[in-house]
Tab-separated table of C-alpha atoms in Angstrom:
chain	number	residue	atom	x	y	z
A	67	MET	CA	-10.913	82.351	-9.036
A	68	GLN	CA	-8.328	82.967	-11.739
A	69	LYS	CA	-9.232	85.848	-14.016
A	70	ILE	CA	-8.417	85.467	-17.722
A	71	LEU	CA	-8.661	87.961	-20.587
A	72	ILE	CA	-8.892	86.555	-24.120
A	73	THR	CA	-8.470	88.851	-27.129
A	74	GLY	CA	-9.919	87.819	-30.463
A	75	ALA	CA	-12.569	86.034	-28.412
A	76	SER	CA	-15.219	86.261	-31.114
A	77	GLY	CA	-12.956	84.611	-33.680
A	78	PHE	CA	-12.457	80.992	-34.684
A	79	ILE	CA	-9.690	80.032	-32.241
A	80	GLY	CA	-10.554	82.616	-29.604
A	81	SER	CA	-14.110	81.364	-29.157
A	82	PHE	CA	-12.844	77.855	-28.434
A	83	ILE	CA	-10.377	79.244	-25.879
A	84	VAL	CA	-13.280	81.009	-24.184
A	85	GLU	CA	-15.260	77.757	-23.996
A	86	GLU	CA	-12.349	75.876	-22.446
A	87	ALA	CA	-11.691	78.641	-19.915
A	88	LEU	CA	-15.338	78.503	-18.847
A	89	SER	CA	-15.189	74.721	-18.501
A	90	ARG	CA	-12.222	75.177	-16.128
A	91	GLY	CA	-14.195	77.499	-13.893
A	92	LEU	CA	-12.211	80.644	-14.676
A	93	GLU	CA	-13.585	84.163	-14.612
A	94	VAL	CA	-13.613	84.763	-18.350
A	95	TRP	CA	-13.328	88.171	-19.952
A	96	ALA	CA	-13.748	88.299	-23.716
A	97	ALA	CA	-12.023	91.208	-25.428
A	98	VAL	CA	-13.955	92.172	-28.548
A	99	ARG	CA	-14.457	95.083	-30.884
A	100	GLY	CA	-17.752	96.914	-30.830
A	101	SER	CA	-18.540	95.510	-34.279
A	102	SER	CA	-17.569	91.916	-33.438
A	103	SER	CA	-20.158	89.196	-33.790
A	104	ARG	CA	-20.924	87.432	-30.518
A	105	GLN	CA	-22.451	84.412	-32.229
A	106	TRP	CA	-20.133	81.968	-30.459
A	107	LEU	CA	-20.111	83.896	-27.168
A	108	GLN	CA	-23.595	83.286	-25.826
A	109	ASP	CA	-22.717	81.861	-22.401
A	110	GLU	CA	-24.056	84.215	-19.727
A	111	ARG	CA	-20.908	83.746	-17.626
A	112	ILE	CA	-18.789	85.596	-20.197
A	113	ARG	CA	-17.872	89.178	-19.310
A	114	PHE	CA	-17.101	91.497	-22.198
A	115	LEU	CA	-14.506	94.190	-22.605
A	116	GLU	CA	-14.451	96.294	-25.771
A	117	LEU	CA	-10.838	97.153	-26.551
A	118	ASN	CA	-9.401	99.385	-29.243
A	119	LEU	CA	-5.980	97.904	-30.034
A	120	SER	CA	-5.071	100.862	-32.238
A	121	ASP	CA	-4.951	103.336	-29.334
A	122	GLU	CA	-2.438	102.658	-26.544
A	123	GLN	CA	-3.664	105.507	-24.362
A	124	GLN	CA	-7.271	104.358	-24.567
A	125	LEU	CA	-6.219	100.762	-23.879
A	126	THR	CA	-4.317	101.854	-20.802
A	127	GLU	CA	-7.385	103.651	-19.492
A	128	GLN	CA	-9.658	100.686	-20.228
A	129	LEU	CA	-7.337	98.119	-18.644
A	130	SER	CA	-6.607	100.231	-15.565
A	131	HIS	CA	-10.015	99.278	-14.158
A	132	HIS	CA	-9.201	95.551	-14.140
A	133	GLN	CA	-6.550	93.139	-12.938
A	134	PHE	CA	-6.031	89.884	-14.852
A	135	ASP	CA	-4.015	86.842	-13.854
A	136	VAL	CA	-3.631	85.552	-17.419
A	137	VAL	CA	-3.976	87.089	-20.874
A	138	VAL	CA	-4.285	85.113	-24.110
A	139	HIS	CA	-3.710	87.265	-27.176
A	140	ALA	CA	-5.492	85.590	-30.083
A	141	ALA	CA	-6.615	88.777	-31.833
A	142	GLY	CA	-5.312	89.505	-35.308
A	143	VAL	CA	-6.086	89.346	-39.003
A	144	THR	CA	-5.150	86.711	-41.584
A	145	LYS	CA	-6.606	88.507	-44.621
A	146	CYS	CA	-6.530	92.227	-45.470
A	147	LEU	CA	-7.378	94.377	-48.468
A	148	ASN	CA	-4.375	96.582	-47.775
A	149	PRO	CA	-1.101	94.749	-46.933
A	150	ASP	CA	-0.176	97.584	-44.557
A	151	ASP	CA	-3.128	96.600	-42.373
A	152	PHE	CA	-1.363	93.394	-41.357
A	153	ARG	CA	1.348	95.389	-39.649
A	154	ARG	CA	-1.070	97.980	-38.257
A	155	ILE	CA	-3.263	95.330	-36.609
A	156	ASN	CA	-1.008	92.338	-35.928
A	157	THR	CA	2.193	94.196	-35.057
A	158	GLU	CA	1.277	97.663	-33.854
A	159	GLY	CA	-1.941	96.450	-32.228
A	160	THR	CA	0.053	93.896	-30.235
A	161	LYS	CA	2.605	96.515	-29.201
A	162	ASN	CA	-0.123	98.907	-28.037
A	163	PHE	CA	-1.895	96.186	-26.109
A	164	VAL	CA	1.214	94.852	-24.381
A	165	ARG	CA	2.486	98.300	-23.420
A	166	ALA	CA	-0.912	98.994	-21.850
A	167	LEU	CA	-0.738	95.670	-19.999
A	168	ILE	CA	2.720	96.487	-18.652
A	169	ALA	CA	1.438	99.831	-17.423
A	170	THR	CA	-1.640	98.416	-15.687
A	171	GLN	CA	-1.378	94.674	-14.963
A	172	HIS	CA	1.092	94.453	-12.117
A	173	SER	CA	0.194	90.886	-11.123
A	174	LEU	CA	0.039	89.342	-14.608
A	175	ALA	CA	1.325	85.766	-14.321
A	176	LYS	CA	1.260	84.678	-17.965
A	177	PHE	CA	0.745	86.131	-21.432
A	178	VAL	CA	0.177	83.600	-24.221
A	179	TYR	CA	0.675	84.897	-27.752
A	180	LEU	CA	-0.851	83.098	-30.728
A	181	SER	CA	1.673	83.498	-33.524
A	182	SER	CA	2.088	81.281	-36.609
A	183	LEU	CA	4.414	78.872	-38.388
A	184	SER	CA	4.136	81.365	-41.266
A	185	ILE	CA	6.786	83.580	-39.658
A	186	PHE	CA	9.423	81.213	-41.094
A	187	GLY	CA	8.315	81.260	-44.715
A	188	ALA	CA	9.597	78.859	-47.369
A	189	ILE	CA	12.681	77.337	-45.748
A	190	ARG	CA	14.177	73.821	-45.724
A	191	GLU	CA	12.641	73.228	-49.156
A	192	GLU	CA	15.390	70.955	-50.418
A	193	GLN	CA	14.158	67.373	-50.569
A	194	PRO	CA	13.940	65.363	-48.429
A	195	TYR	CA	12.214	68.066	-46.412
A	196	GLN	CA	13.317	68.594	-42.827
A	197	PRO	CA	11.159	69.988	-40.001
A	198	ILE	CA	11.388	73.719	-39.351
A	199	ARG	CA	12.940	74.318	-35.938
A	200	ASP	CA	13.075	77.219	-33.516
A	201	THR	CA	16.787	77.639	-34.272
A	202	ASP	CA	16.081	78.356	-37.967
A	203	GLN	CA	16.249	81.897	-39.287
A	204	PRO	CA	12.743	83.188	-40.106
A	205	ARG	CA	12.254	84.398	-43.674
A	206	PRO	CA	8.553	85.221	-43.898
A	207	ASN	CA	7.252	85.398	-47.461
A	208	THR	CA	3.845	86.912	-46.682
A	209	ALA	CA	2.692	90.221	-45.225
A	210	TYR	CA	0.881	88.201	-42.577
A	211	GLY	CA	4.023	86.276	-41.620
A	212	ARG	CA	6.105	89.447	-41.441
A	213	SER	CA	3.561	91.135	-39.185
A	214	LYS	CA	3.508	88.180	-36.771
A	215	LEU	CA	7.316	87.974	-36.739
A	216	GLU	CA	7.641	91.661	-35.880
A	217	ALA	CA	5.180	91.181	-33.026
A	218	GLU	CA	7.226	88.214	-31.759
A	219	GLN	CA	10.439	90.216	-31.930
A	220	PHE	CA	8.847	92.984	-29.896
A	221	LEU	CA	7.639	90.533	-27.258
A	222	ASP	CA	11.048	88.871	-27.068
A	223	SER	CA	12.667	92.257	-26.460
A	224	LEU	CA	10.696	92.840	-23.245
A	225	GLU	CA	12.689	91.946	-20.179
A	226	GLY	CA	10.682	90.176	-17.504
A	227	PHE	CA	7.434	90.033	-19.473
A	228	PRO	CA	5.841	86.557	-18.909
A	229	CYS	CA	5.197	85.724	-22.571
A	230	VAL	CA	4.915	82.229	-24.041
A	231	THR	CA	4.537	82.115	-27.833
A	232	LEU	CA	2.671	79.410	-29.741
A	233	ARG	CA	3.241	78.898	-33.470
A	234	PRO	CA	0.516	76.667	-34.876
A	235	THR	CA	0.617	75.361	-38.420
A	236	GLY	CA	-2.650	75.325	-40.410
A	237	VAL	CA	-5.508	75.361	-37.892
A	238	TYR	CA	-8.805	73.773	-38.928
A	239	GLY	CA	-12.039	72.795	-37.229
A	240	PRO	CA	-15.649	73.889	-36.713
A	241	ARG	CA	-16.310	77.596	-37.432
A	242	GLU	CA	-13.172	77.902	-39.612
A	243	LYS	CA	-13.874	79.554	-42.975
A	244	ASP	CA	-10.785	79.148	-45.183
A	245	TYR	CA	-10.380	75.367	-45.194
A	246	PHE	CA	-14.172	75.307	-45.393
A	247	LEU	CA	-13.835	76.633	-48.945
A	248	MET	CA	-12.249	73.320	-49.936
A	249	ALA	CA	-15.224	71.415	-48.544
A	250	LYS	CA	-17.572	73.771	-50.354
A	251	SER	CA	-15.668	73.246	-53.612
A	252	ILE	CA	-15.803	69.465	-53.197
A	253	LYS	CA	-19.543	69.689	-52.589
A	254	GLY	CA	-19.609	71.419	-55.971
A	255	HIS	CA	-17.690	68.409	-57.382
A	256	VAL	CA	-14.347	70.149	-57.920
A	257	ASP	CA	-11.100	69.432	-56.056
A	258	PHE	CA	-8.491	71.999	-57.092
A	259	ALA	CA	-4.790	71.701	-56.271
A	260	VAL	CA	-1.676	73.475	-57.534
A	261	GLY	CA	1.946	72.577	-58.128
A	262	TYR	CA	3.546	69.343	-59.266
A	263	LYS	CA	6.454	69.321	-56.841
A	264	ARG	CA	5.923	67.291	-53.667
A	265	GLN	CA	4.235	69.289	-50.905
A	266	ASP	CA	4.408	68.208	-47.254
A	267	ILE	CA	1.557	69.727	-45.250
A	268	THR	CA	0.885	69.836	-41.528
A	269	PHE	CA	-2.316	70.546	-39.645
A	270	VAL	CA	-3.499	71.109	-36.094
A	271	TYR	CA	-7.071	70.796	-34.896
A	272	VAL	CA	-8.435	73.825	-33.072
A	273	LYS	CA	-9.040	71.893	-29.844
A	274	ASP	CA	-5.381	70.841	-29.769
A	275	VAL	CA	-4.376	74.499	-30.095
A	276	VAL	CA	-6.612	75.235	-27.115
A	277	GLN	CA	-4.990	72.373	-25.197
A	278	ALA	CA	-1.589	73.954	-25.869
A	279	VAL	CA	-2.792	77.379	-24.711
A	280	PHE	CA	-3.691	76.071	-21.270
A	281	LEU	CA	-0.536	73.981	-21.023
A	282	ALA	CA	1.410	77.166	-21.795
A	283	ILE	CA	-0.466	78.935	-19.006
A	284	GLU	CA	0.280	76.142	-16.553
A	285	ARG	CA	3.799	75.085	-17.532
A	286	GLY	CA	5.265	77.582	-20.004
A	287	GLN	CA	8.193	79.812	-19.111
A	288	ALA	CA	8.755	83.380	-20.243
A	289	GLY	CA	10.533	83.571	-23.580
A	290	GLN	CA	9.613	80.090	-24.798
A	291	HIS	CA	8.305	79.436	-28.327
A	292	PHE	CA	6.493	76.285	-29.432
A	293	PHE	CA	5.406	74.915	-32.805
A	294	LEU	CA	2.041	73.165	-32.861
A	295	SER	CA	0.848	70.461	-35.239
A	296	ASP	CA	-0.774	67.050	-34.859
A	297	GLY	CA	2.667	65.473	-35.143
A	298	GLU	CA	2.038	63.994	-38.588
A	299	VAL	CA	2.937	65.019	-42.140
A	300	TYR	CA	0.439	64.773	-44.992
A	301	GLN	CA	0.435	65.079	-48.750
A	302	SER	CA	-1.599	67.774	-50.440
A	303	SER	CA	-4.360	65.354	-51.482
A	304	THR	CA	-4.897	63.835	-48.016
A	305	PHE	CA	-7.127	66.606	-46.684
A	306	SER	CA	-9.426	66.581	-49.718
A	307	ASP	CA	-9.575	62.755	-49.698
A	308	LEU	CA	-10.807	62.845	-46.094
A	309	ILE	CA	-13.376	65.529	-46.888
A	310	ILE	CA	-14.659	63.459	-49.812
A	311	ARG	CA	-14.975	60.431	-47.520
A	312	GLU	CA	-16.881	62.340	-44.844
A	313	MET	CA	-19.222	63.832	-47.433
A	314	GLY	CA	-20.276	60.401	-48.662
A	315	ARG	CA	-17.835	60.169	-51.569
A	316	PRO	CA	-19.544	62.466	-54.130
A	317	TRP	CA	-18.099	62.330	-57.631
A	318	CYS	CA	-15.330	64.908	-57.877
A	319	LEU	CA	-13.310	66.351	-60.732
A	320	ARG	CA	-9.686	66.609	-59.607
A	321	ILE	CA	-7.824	69.513	-61.191
A	322	LYS	CA	-4.107	69.969	-60.620
A	323	ALA	CA	-2.760	73.167	-62.114
A	324	PRO	CA	0.780	74.522	-62.406
A	325	ILE	CA	1.922	77.233	-60.001
A	326	TRP	CA	1.719	79.936	-62.678
A	327	VAL	CA	-2.053	79.393	-62.932
A	328	LEU	CA	-2.341	80.040	-59.196
A	329	ARG	CA	-0.270	83.206	-59.650
A	330	ILE	CA	-2.793	84.502	-62.193
A	331	VAL	CA	-5.814	83.541	-60.076
A	332	THR	CA	-4.498	85.187	-56.898
A	333	PHE	CA	-3.305	88.288	-58.782
A	334	VAL	CA	-6.777	88.753	-60.255
A	335	GLY	CA	-8.415	87.943	-56.918
A	336	GLU	CA	-6.285	90.535	-55.130
A	337	HIS	CA	-7.250	93.287	-57.556
A	338	ILE	CA	-10.929	92.358	-57.643
A	339	GLY	CA	-10.918	92.483	-53.857
A	340	ARG	CA	-9.450	95.974	-53.871
A	341	LEU	CA	-11.942	97.173	-56.478
A	342	THR	CA	-14.967	95.723	-54.700
A	343	GLY	CA	-13.750	96.310	-51.151
A	344	SER	CA	-14.347	92.647	-50.387
A	345	ILE	CA	-11.608	90.567	-48.753
A	346	THR	CA	-10.918	87.387	-50.705
A	347	ALA	CA	-9.082	84.217	-49.706
A	348	LEU	CA	-7.413	84.203	-53.139
A	349	ASN	CA	-4.832	86.966	-52.712
A	350	ASN	CA	-1.078	87.504	-53.010
A	351	ASP	CA	-0.403	86.149	-49.524
A	352	LYS	CA	-2.395	83.010	-50.343
A	353	TYR	CA	-0.238	82.484	-53.438
A	354	ASN	CA	2.925	82.301	-51.348
A	355	ILE	CA	1.234	80.049	-48.791
A	356	LEU	CA	0.002	77.557	-51.399
A	357	LYS	CA	3.280	77.727	-53.309
A	358	GLN	CA	5.287	76.756	-50.207
A	359	ARG	CA	6.241	73.078	-50.320
A	360	ASN	CA	7.527	72.354	-46.813
A	361	TRP	CA	5.240	72.841	-43.820
A	362	ARG	CA	6.938	70.354	-41.512
A	363	CYS	CA	7.683	71.636	-38.022
A	364	ASP	CA	9.273	70.188	-34.894
A	365	ILE	CA	6.816	69.873	-31.996
A	366	THR	CA	9.260	67.960	-29.761
A	367	PRO	CA	9.820	70.969	-27.448
A	368	ALA	CA	6.047	71.357	-26.940
A	369	ARG	CA	5.792	67.686	-26.071
A	370	GLU	CA	8.756	67.651	-23.721
A	371	LEU	CA	8.370	71.015	-21.997
A	372	LEU	CA	4.606	71.528	-22.004
A	373	GLY	CA	3.389	67.938	-22.031
A	374	TYR	CA	1.499	68.678	-25.254
A	375	GLU	CA	0.153	65.590	-26.993
A	376	PRO	CA	-2.193	66.011	-29.974
A	377	HIS	CA	-5.551	64.313	-29.486
A	378	TYR	CA	-6.750	64.797	-33.056
A	379	GLN	CA	-5.105	63.248	-36.085
A	380	LEU	CA	-6.407	64.568	-39.380
A	381	GLY	CA	-8.961	61.801	-39.956
A	382	ARG	CA	-10.682	62.370	-36.626
A	383	GLY	CA	-10.530	66.150	-36.915
A	384	VAL	CA	-11.946	66.274	-40.441
A	385	ALA	CA	-14.786	63.921	-39.452
A	386	GLU	CA	-15.765	66.171	-36.546
A	387	THR	CA	-15.404	69.315	-38.661
A	388	ILE	CA	-17.505	68.129	-41.610
A	389	ALA	CA	-20.182	66.862	-39.207
A	390	TRP	CA	-20.297	70.342	-37.644
A	391	TYR	CA	-20.545	72.033	-41.070
A	392	LYS	CA	-23.471	69.771	-41.926
A	393	ASP	CA	-25.221	70.232	-38.578
A	394	HIS	CA	-24.961	74.012	-38.913
A	395	HIS	CA	-26.050	73.997	-42.553
A	396	TRP	CA	-22.792	75.321	-43.933
A	397	LEU	CA	-22.739	72.346	-46.299
């Protein structure tokens, strides 16, 4: 039986990877922190391993007692109070973890790294927008994007390490909490958008990300990088229109504000978060993400080399997501 270790297993994407690994009959090890919620990890077949990604020596000791065939590294943070924490967790944590794997996992067949389209930043923003490609020069405009790029660069520098990197665009689905805020706002009868310049947005449903993870395990080659989306391009209003439809078309006040209003809101949100010690979705990184106009990306390599084919277009994915939010009393 193939033995798989999944970091970030208690998180949004990681928990779905765990479920798919179990459905495939793998011996599943979920790497979690001691403080991690195990709400989505209730299956009795799951084996747990508490790992401290900040301590390479401790990781080496912990991992020396196990041998894994495959590792999926989905651990990381997307929001932080202190921008330096992005690098400490996403970059240095990845380095510590991988060095410990190299020292202990002598039969590791594949390492799949969950990166992000955000490593490229705001590029190809001259209209008409063109898809971002692997040959483009990354120019991350967020602390999150920079931390993921540095982790990628480290992984690419390792000779002979069996790493396949996935770069999903905006991931949505059940259990996700950031896009959920839009649904919550619409339930409160407000649909808020920013910027008057055309914005092309891409999405990928969480189950399609999981599909790509296992295709990468089966067919990916060391050193390959793949963008992930559902293959379509949407306008900024499409997502909210679909949410409104799935929520029974409540009346909704549509507010479209200029970018400078967003700058004020995120600046205030960032400082309130630091004062209260509470992480907010409205921060400086979020400003740059929402300001970016071109989120197109080229998934042709994933299709041709992995056999990846998205199963969820946005309409289907939003319907399933909103139904889940309702069933679990989030809405």
